[in-house]
XYZ file of C-alpha atoms in Angstrom:
504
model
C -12.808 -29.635 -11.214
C -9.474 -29.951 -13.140
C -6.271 -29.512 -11.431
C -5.711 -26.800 -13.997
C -8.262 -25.346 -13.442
C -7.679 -25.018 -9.552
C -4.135 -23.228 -10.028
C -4.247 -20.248 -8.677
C -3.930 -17.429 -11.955
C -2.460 -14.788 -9.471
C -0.231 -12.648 -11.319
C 2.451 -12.702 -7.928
C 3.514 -16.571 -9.638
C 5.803 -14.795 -11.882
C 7.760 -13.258 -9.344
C 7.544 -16.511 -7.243
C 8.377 -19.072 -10.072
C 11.927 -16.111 -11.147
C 12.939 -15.561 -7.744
C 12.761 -19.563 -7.517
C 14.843 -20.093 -10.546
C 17.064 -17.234 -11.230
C 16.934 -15.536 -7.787
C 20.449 -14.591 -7.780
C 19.229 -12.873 -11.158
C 19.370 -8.837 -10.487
C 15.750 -7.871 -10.762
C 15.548 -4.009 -10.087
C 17.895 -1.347 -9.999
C 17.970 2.461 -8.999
C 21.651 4.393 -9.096
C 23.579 2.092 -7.252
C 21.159 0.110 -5.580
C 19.956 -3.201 -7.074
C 17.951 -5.992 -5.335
C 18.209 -9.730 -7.086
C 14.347 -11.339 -7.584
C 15.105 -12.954 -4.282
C 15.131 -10.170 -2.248
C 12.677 -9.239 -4.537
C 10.169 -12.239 -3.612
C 10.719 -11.817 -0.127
C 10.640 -8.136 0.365
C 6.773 -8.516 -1.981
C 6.138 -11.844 0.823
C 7.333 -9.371 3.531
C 4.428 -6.510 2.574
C 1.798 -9.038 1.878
C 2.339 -11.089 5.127
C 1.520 -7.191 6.771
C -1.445 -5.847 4.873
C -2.814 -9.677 6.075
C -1.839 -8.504 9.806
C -3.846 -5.169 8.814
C -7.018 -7.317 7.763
C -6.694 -6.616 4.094
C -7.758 -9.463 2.375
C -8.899 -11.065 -1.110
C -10.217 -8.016 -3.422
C -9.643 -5.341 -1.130
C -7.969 -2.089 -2.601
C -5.093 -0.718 -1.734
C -3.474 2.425 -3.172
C 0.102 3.336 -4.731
C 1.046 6.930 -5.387
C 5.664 6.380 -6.231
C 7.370 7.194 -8.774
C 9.476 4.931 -10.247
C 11.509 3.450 -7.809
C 12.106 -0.006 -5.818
C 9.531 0.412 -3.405
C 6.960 0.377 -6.191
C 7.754 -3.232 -7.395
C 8.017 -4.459 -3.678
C 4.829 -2.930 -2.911
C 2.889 -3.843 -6.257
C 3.473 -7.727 -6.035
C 3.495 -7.774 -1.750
C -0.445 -6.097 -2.747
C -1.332 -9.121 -5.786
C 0.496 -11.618 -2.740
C -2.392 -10.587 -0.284
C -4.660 -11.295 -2.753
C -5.787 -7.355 -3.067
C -6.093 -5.366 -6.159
C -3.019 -2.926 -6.672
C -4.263 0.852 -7.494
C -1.382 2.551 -9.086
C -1.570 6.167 -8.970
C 0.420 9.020 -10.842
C 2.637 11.055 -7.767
C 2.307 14.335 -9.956
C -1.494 14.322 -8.907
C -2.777 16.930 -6.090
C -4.831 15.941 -3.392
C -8.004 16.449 -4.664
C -7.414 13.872 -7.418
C -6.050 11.600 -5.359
C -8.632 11.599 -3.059
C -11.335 10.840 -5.651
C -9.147 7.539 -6.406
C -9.326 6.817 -3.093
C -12.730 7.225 -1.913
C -14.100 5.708 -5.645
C -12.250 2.684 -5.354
C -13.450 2.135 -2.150
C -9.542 1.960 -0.852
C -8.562 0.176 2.360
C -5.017 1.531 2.588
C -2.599 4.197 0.452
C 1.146 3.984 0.051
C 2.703 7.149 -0.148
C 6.663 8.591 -0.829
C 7.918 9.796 2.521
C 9.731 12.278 0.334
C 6.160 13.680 -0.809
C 3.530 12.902 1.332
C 1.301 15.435 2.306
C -0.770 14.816 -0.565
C -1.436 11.049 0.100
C -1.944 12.167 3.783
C -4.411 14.464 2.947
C -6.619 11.967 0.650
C -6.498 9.470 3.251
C -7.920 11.625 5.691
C -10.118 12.980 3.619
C -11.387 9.406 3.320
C -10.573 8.200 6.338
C -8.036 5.122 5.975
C -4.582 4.720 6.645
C -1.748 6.630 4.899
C 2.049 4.617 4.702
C 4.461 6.746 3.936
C 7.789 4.800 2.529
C 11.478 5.492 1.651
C 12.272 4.677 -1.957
C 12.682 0.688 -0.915
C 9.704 0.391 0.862
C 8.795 -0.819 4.402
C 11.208 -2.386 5.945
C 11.936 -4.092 9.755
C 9.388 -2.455 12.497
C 7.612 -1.110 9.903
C 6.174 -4.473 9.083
C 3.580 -6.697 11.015
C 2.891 -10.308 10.604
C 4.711 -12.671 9.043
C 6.162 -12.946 5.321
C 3.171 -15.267 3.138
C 4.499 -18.212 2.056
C 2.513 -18.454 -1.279
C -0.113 -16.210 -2.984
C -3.363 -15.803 -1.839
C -5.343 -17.924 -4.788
C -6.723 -15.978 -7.560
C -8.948 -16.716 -10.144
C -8.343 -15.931 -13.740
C -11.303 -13.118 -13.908
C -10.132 -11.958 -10.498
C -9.470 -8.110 -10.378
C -5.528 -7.576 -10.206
C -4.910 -3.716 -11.271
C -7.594 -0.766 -10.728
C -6.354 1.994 -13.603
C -8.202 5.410 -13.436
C -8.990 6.500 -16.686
C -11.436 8.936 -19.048
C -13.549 9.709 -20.964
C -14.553 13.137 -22.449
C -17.578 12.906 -20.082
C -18.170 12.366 -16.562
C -15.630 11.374 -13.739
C -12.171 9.381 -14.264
C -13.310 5.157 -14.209
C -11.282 2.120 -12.924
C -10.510 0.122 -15.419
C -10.440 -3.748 -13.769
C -7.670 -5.483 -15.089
C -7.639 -9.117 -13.931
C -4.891 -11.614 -13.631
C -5.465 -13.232 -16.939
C -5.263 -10.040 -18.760
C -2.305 -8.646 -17.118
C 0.037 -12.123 -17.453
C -1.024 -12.777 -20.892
C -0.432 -9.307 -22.375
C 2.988 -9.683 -20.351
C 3.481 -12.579 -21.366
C 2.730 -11.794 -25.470
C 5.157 -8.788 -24.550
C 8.214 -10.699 -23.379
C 7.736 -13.625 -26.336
C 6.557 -11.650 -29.473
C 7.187 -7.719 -29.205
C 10.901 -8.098 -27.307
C 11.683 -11.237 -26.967
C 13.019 -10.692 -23.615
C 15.367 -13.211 -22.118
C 17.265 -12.847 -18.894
C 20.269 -11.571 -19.711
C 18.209 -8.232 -20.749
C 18.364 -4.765 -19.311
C 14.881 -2.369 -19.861
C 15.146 1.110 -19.024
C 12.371 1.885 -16.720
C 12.080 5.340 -17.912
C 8.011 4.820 -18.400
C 6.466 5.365 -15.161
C 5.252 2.199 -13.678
C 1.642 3.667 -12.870
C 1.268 3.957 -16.306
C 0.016 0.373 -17.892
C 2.488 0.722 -20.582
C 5.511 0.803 -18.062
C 3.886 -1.735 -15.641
C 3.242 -4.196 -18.290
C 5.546 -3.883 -20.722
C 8.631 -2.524 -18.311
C 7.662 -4.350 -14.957
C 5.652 -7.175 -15.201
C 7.323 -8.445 -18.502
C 11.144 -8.185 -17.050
C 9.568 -10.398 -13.961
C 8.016 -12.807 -16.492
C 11.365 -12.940 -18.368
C 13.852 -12.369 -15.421
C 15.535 -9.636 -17.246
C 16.584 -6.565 -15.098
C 14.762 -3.226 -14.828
C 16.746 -0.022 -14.222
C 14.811 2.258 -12.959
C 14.634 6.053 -13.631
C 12.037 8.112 -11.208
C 11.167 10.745 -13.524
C 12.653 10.841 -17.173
C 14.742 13.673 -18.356
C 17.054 12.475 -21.453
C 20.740 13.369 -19.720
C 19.559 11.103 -16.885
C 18.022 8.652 -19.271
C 21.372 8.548 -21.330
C 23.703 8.010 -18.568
C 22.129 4.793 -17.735
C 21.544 3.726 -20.965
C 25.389 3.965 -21.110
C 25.918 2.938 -17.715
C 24.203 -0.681 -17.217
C 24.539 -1.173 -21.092
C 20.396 -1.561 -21.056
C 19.086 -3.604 -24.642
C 15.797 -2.611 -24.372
C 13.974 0.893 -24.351
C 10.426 1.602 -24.142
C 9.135 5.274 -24.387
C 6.558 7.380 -25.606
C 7.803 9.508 -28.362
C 8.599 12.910 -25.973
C 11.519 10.861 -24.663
C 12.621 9.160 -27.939
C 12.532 12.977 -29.406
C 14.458 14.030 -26.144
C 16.830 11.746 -25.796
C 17.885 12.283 -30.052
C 18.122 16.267 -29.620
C 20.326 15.785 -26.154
C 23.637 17.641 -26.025
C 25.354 14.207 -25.454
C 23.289 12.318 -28.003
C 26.837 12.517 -30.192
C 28.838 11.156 -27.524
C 27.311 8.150 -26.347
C 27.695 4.418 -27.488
C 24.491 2.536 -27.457
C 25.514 -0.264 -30.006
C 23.881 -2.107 -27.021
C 20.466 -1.085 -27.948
C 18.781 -4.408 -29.484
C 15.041 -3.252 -29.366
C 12.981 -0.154 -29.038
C 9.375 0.184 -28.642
C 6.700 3.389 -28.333
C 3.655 3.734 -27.730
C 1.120 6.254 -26.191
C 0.638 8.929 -28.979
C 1.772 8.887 -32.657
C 5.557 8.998 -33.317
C 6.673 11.180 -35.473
C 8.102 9.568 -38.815
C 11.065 12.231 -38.759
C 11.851 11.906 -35.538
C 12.373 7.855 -36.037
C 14.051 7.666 -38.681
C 16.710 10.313 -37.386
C 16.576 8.394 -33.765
C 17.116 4.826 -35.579
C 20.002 6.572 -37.909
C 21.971 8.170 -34.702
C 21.393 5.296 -32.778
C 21.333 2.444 -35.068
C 18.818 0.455 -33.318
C 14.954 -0.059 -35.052
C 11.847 1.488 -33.685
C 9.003 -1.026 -33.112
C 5.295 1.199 -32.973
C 2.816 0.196 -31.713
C -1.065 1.126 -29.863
C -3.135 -0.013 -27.026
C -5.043 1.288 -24.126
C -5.427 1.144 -20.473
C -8.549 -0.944 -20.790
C -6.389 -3.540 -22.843
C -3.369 -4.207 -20.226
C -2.472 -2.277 -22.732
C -0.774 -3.885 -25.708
C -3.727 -4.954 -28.795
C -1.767 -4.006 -31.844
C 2.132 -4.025 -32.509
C 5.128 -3.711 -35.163
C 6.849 -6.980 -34.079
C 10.015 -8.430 -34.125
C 10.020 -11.668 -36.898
C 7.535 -9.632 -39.070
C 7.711 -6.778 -41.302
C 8.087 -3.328 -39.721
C 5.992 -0.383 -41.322
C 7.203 2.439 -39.919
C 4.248 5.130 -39.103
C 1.382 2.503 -38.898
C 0.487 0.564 -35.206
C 1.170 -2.934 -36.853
C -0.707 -5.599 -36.776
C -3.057 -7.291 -33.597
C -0.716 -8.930 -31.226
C -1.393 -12.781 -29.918
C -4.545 -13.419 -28.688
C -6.250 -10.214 -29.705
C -8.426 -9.078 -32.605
C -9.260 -5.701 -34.287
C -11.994 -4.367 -36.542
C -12.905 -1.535 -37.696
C -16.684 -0.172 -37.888
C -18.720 2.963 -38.812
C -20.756 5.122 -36.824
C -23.486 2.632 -36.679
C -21.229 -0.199 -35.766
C -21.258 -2.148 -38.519
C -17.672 -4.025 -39.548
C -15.710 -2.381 -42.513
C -14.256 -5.306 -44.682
C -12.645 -2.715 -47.216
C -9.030 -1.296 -47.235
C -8.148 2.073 -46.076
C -11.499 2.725 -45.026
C -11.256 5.333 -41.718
C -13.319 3.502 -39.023
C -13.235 3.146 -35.041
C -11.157 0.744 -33.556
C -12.601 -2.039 -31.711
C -10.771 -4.898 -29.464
C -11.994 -8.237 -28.380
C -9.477 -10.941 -26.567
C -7.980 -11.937 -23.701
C -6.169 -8.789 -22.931
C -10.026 -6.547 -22.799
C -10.804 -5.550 -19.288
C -13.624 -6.850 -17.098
C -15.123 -3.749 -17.072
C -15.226 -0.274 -15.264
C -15.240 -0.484 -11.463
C -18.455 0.424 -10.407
C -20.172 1.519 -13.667
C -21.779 -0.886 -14.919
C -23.884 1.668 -17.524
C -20.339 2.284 -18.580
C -19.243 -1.012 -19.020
C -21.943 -1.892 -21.423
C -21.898 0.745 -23.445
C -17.779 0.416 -24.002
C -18.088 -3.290 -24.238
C -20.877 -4.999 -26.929
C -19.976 -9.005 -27.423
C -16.714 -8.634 -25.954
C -15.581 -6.289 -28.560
C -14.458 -3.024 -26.602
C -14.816 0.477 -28.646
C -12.220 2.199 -28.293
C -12.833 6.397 -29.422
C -9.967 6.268 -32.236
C -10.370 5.929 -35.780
C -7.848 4.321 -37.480
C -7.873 2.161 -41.562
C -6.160 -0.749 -42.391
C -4.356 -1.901 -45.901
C -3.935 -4.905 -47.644
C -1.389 -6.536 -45.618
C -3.270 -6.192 -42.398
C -1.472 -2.963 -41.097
C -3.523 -0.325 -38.682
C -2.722 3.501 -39.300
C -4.049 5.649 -36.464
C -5.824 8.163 -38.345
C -7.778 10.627 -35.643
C -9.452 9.979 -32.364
C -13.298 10.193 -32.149
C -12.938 11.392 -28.516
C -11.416 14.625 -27.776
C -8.851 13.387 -25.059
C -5.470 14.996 -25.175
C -2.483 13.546 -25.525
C 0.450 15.850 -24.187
C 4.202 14.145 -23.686
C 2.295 10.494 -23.116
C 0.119 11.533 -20.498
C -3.921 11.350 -21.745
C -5.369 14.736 -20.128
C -9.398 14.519 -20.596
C -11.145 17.937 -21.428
C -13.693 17.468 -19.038
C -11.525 17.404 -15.944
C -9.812 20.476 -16.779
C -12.851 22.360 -17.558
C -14.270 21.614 -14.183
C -11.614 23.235 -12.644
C -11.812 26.176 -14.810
C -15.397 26.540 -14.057
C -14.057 26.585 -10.235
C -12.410 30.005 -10.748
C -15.374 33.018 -9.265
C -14.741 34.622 -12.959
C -15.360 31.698 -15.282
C -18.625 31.549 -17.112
C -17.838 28.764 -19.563
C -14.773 27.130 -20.560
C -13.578 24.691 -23.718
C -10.099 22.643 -23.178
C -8.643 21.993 -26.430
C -4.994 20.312 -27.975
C -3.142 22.358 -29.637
C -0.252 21.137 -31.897
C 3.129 20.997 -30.741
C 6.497 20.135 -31.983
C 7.859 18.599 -28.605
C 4.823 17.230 -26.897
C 2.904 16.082 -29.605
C -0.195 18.323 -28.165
C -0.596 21.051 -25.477
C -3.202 22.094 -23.529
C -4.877 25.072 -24.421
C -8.072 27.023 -22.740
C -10.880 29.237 -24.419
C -12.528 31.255 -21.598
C -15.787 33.065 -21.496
C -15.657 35.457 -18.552
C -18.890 36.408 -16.249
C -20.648 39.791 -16.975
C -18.418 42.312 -14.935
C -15.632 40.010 -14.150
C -11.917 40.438 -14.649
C -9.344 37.881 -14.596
C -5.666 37.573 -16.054
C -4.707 34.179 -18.221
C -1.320 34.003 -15.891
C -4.049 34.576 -12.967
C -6.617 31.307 -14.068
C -3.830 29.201 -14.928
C -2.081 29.331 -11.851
C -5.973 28.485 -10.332
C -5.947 25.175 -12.189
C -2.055 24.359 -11.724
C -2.788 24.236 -8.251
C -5.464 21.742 -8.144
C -4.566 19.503 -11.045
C -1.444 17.490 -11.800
C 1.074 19.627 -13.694
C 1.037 17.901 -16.947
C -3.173 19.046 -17.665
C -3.177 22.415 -16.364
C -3.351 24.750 -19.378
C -0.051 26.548 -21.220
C -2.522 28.837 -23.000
C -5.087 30.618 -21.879
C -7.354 33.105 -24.482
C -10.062 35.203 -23.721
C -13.674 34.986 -25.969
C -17.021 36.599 -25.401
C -18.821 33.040 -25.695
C -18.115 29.790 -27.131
C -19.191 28.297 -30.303
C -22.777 26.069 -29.570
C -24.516 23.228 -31.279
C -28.881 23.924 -31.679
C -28.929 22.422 -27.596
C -26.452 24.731 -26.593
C -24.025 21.904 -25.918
C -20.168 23.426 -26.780
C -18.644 22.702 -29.378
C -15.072 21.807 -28.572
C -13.982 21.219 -32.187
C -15.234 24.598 -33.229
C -12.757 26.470 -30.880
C -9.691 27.667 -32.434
C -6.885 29.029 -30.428
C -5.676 32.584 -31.952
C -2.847 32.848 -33.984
């Protein structure tokens, strides 16, 4: 065997090769808190010397339910340390979500806020592991067994790093395994190509860092890079501005609910951001209006781009040293390709032909944890289809054009029909149920609920949705809630989603 190809590919190098080299470097900051990538390193060493004391070792899975703040960093690389796979998970979810994470992942161990914890207490005994509960910078002192690790536990390139849940419009949320190669490269192609991050940067870590656009692009890139993340737990665009201002941050990254935000802010006209160098969104289409006005306010270009959590997630970018076309997704980063086909899955060589996107490169996933049905039907030759139609023109540039699944996209956040509706169907007076998006201005789509009641049964809209906000992460529960005697049917009675139209 090579000696390259016996270095470990564990994603944890790029903290341990910055915090070697520019560990006086500030790494992470929240308010005024900030910890340089060495106490960084060791605080990651620290966590993955005790989850070895715990008996976690190589592959197991351990859980993450923070927001953004330091803890989250310490804990993510301390987990890829110990040679475990790091399952982010969103802290807006209830217990019952949580616990499906927990028990399909086949978890060893959960971190939870000690702020919030009653919900990652209640998963883990649900599944019966142990529950951590953490300030905002993580374990600390008698808190901690074992010793610090000196180096990495040794991963392979195809090794699982990252378990993301996602959906489908069918069936039960999957992991998506994300392995070391596919997380460092797409960092990597990040921090060289779509910022060109160096490390006298500052990112606003606005984007939550369970989301793989914030832990790539926001986290693991500023490690790569040794820029500085400043840290925001929950957007809201005063906040968002203030720090902006504050630590004179160069490089934002938000879906387009914050850009939108953060341009119709009462102190939008009072703040100086001449600092702003790069901008980049992703997660749902940005409104052309809405850039141009940001970019002419704040005088700093909008790169757009498109990916997915099963592609770590960057595949296709506007990029800094090529020509921006604002509303398309750009063109395929490094070391990824995109095609278009029909609905038989045959390649479309013409221009703006509408077709479904598919990826193939080093950034694809290994596959869905545990399905491997799943994982064959989403991946054919290594090219992965990805549900959204999109054409391309002469000069190589995508346009997202519709999505071929019906997942909603509201403020970001991908809600999945299916999910909802089983809730719905929950309720004692729900005979069927069809979860649709409906248009809006802010959000880009809302959630919205046609409702069949059973024979006999009463029920107020205020009364169901209240039923699913309780049991479902406040961003999916439905805003609007209509009545109808049945819902439209295809000839095997399957419902028709697309058919429902909210009233007027």
């Amino acid at each position: 065997m090579s000696s390259t190809l016996s270095l470990s590919s564990n994603l944890a190098n790029n903290l341990i090769d910055t915090a070697r080299y520019l560990g006086d470097r500030p790494a992470i900051r929240l308010e005024t808190t900030t910890l340089n990538y060495s106490q960084l390193g060791r605080a990651a060493a620290a966590v993955a010397g005790d989850l070895q004391a715990r008996g976690i070792r190589a592959g197991d899975r351990v859980g993450i339910v923070l927001p953004n703040v330091p803890a989250f960093p310490i804990l993510f690389y301390g987990i890829l340390m110990a040679g475990a796979v790091a399952v982010p998970m969103n802290p807006l979810l209830k217990a019952r979500e949580v616990t499906y994470y927990v028990e399909d992942s086949g978890m060893s161990l959960v971190y939870g806020s000690l702020t919030a914890g009653d919900v990652v207490s209640e998963a883990a005994r649900a599944a019966g592991i142990p529950a951590f509960l953490i300030t905002e910078l993580g374990p600390t002192g008698a808190d901690l067994l074992g010793f610090p690790v000196e180096e990495p536990v040794w991963r392979g390139r195809d090794d699982t790093a990252v378990l993301l849940y996602t959906s489908g419009t069918t069936g039960s949320p999957k992991g998506a395994e994300l392995t070391h190669d596919n997380m460092s490269t797409n960092a990597s192609t990040t921090v060289d190509t779509l910022i060109q991050t160096t490390p006298d940067d500052i990112i606003l870590g606005c984007l939550p860092l369970f989301h793989v656009f914030g832990l790539t692009c926001g986290l693991n890139a500023a490690v790569k890079s040794g820029a500085l993340l400043t840290l925001i737990p929950r957007f809201d665009a005063e906040t968002a501005l203030r720090v902006l201002v504050r630590d004179n941050v160069t490089v934002l990254e938000g879906v387009p609910t914050m850009y939108s935000a953060l341009l119709n802010s009462a102190d939008a006209d009072s703040v100086d951001l001449s600092h702003l160098r790069c901008c980049i969104v992703g997660g749902a289409p940005m409104p052309v209006e809405v850039l141009k006005a940001f970019e002419e306010k704040f005088a700093c270009e909008i790169y757009e781009g498109y990916g997915l959590s099963e592609t770590a997630p960057i595949a296709c970018f506007n990029q800094q040293g090529t020509p921006r076309r604002a509303g398309t997704i750009g063109i395929p980063v490094r070391g990824c390709l995109l095609r278009l086909v029909d609905d038989h899955g045959n390649e479309l060589l013409g221009f703006d032909e509408p077709g479904e996107i598919q990826i193939k490169g080093e950034n694809v996933m290994k596959g869905y944890w545990g399905r491997p049905a799943a994982t064959e039907e989403a991946i054919v030759d290594g090219w992965f289809s990805t549900g959204d139609i999109a054409t391309r023109d002469r000069e190589g540039y995508y346009s997202i054009v519709d999505r071929k699944k019906d997942i909603i996209i509201r403020g970001g956040y991908n809600v999945y029909p299916r999910e909802v509706e089983e809730v719905l169907y929950e309720h004692s007076a729900v005979a069927e149920a069809a979860v649709v998006g409906i248009e809006d201005g802010y959000l880009g789509e809302q959630i919205g609920a046609a409702v069949a009641l059973k024979p006999g049964a009463h029920a107020e809209p205020a009364e169901i949705m209240d039923f699913v906000r309780e049991r479902l992460a406040d961003y999916k529960y439905p805003r609007r809630i209509w009545f109808v005697p049945s819902l439209p049917k295809g000839p095997t009675g399957k419902i028709l989603r697309r058919s429902v139209e909210p009233p007027v």
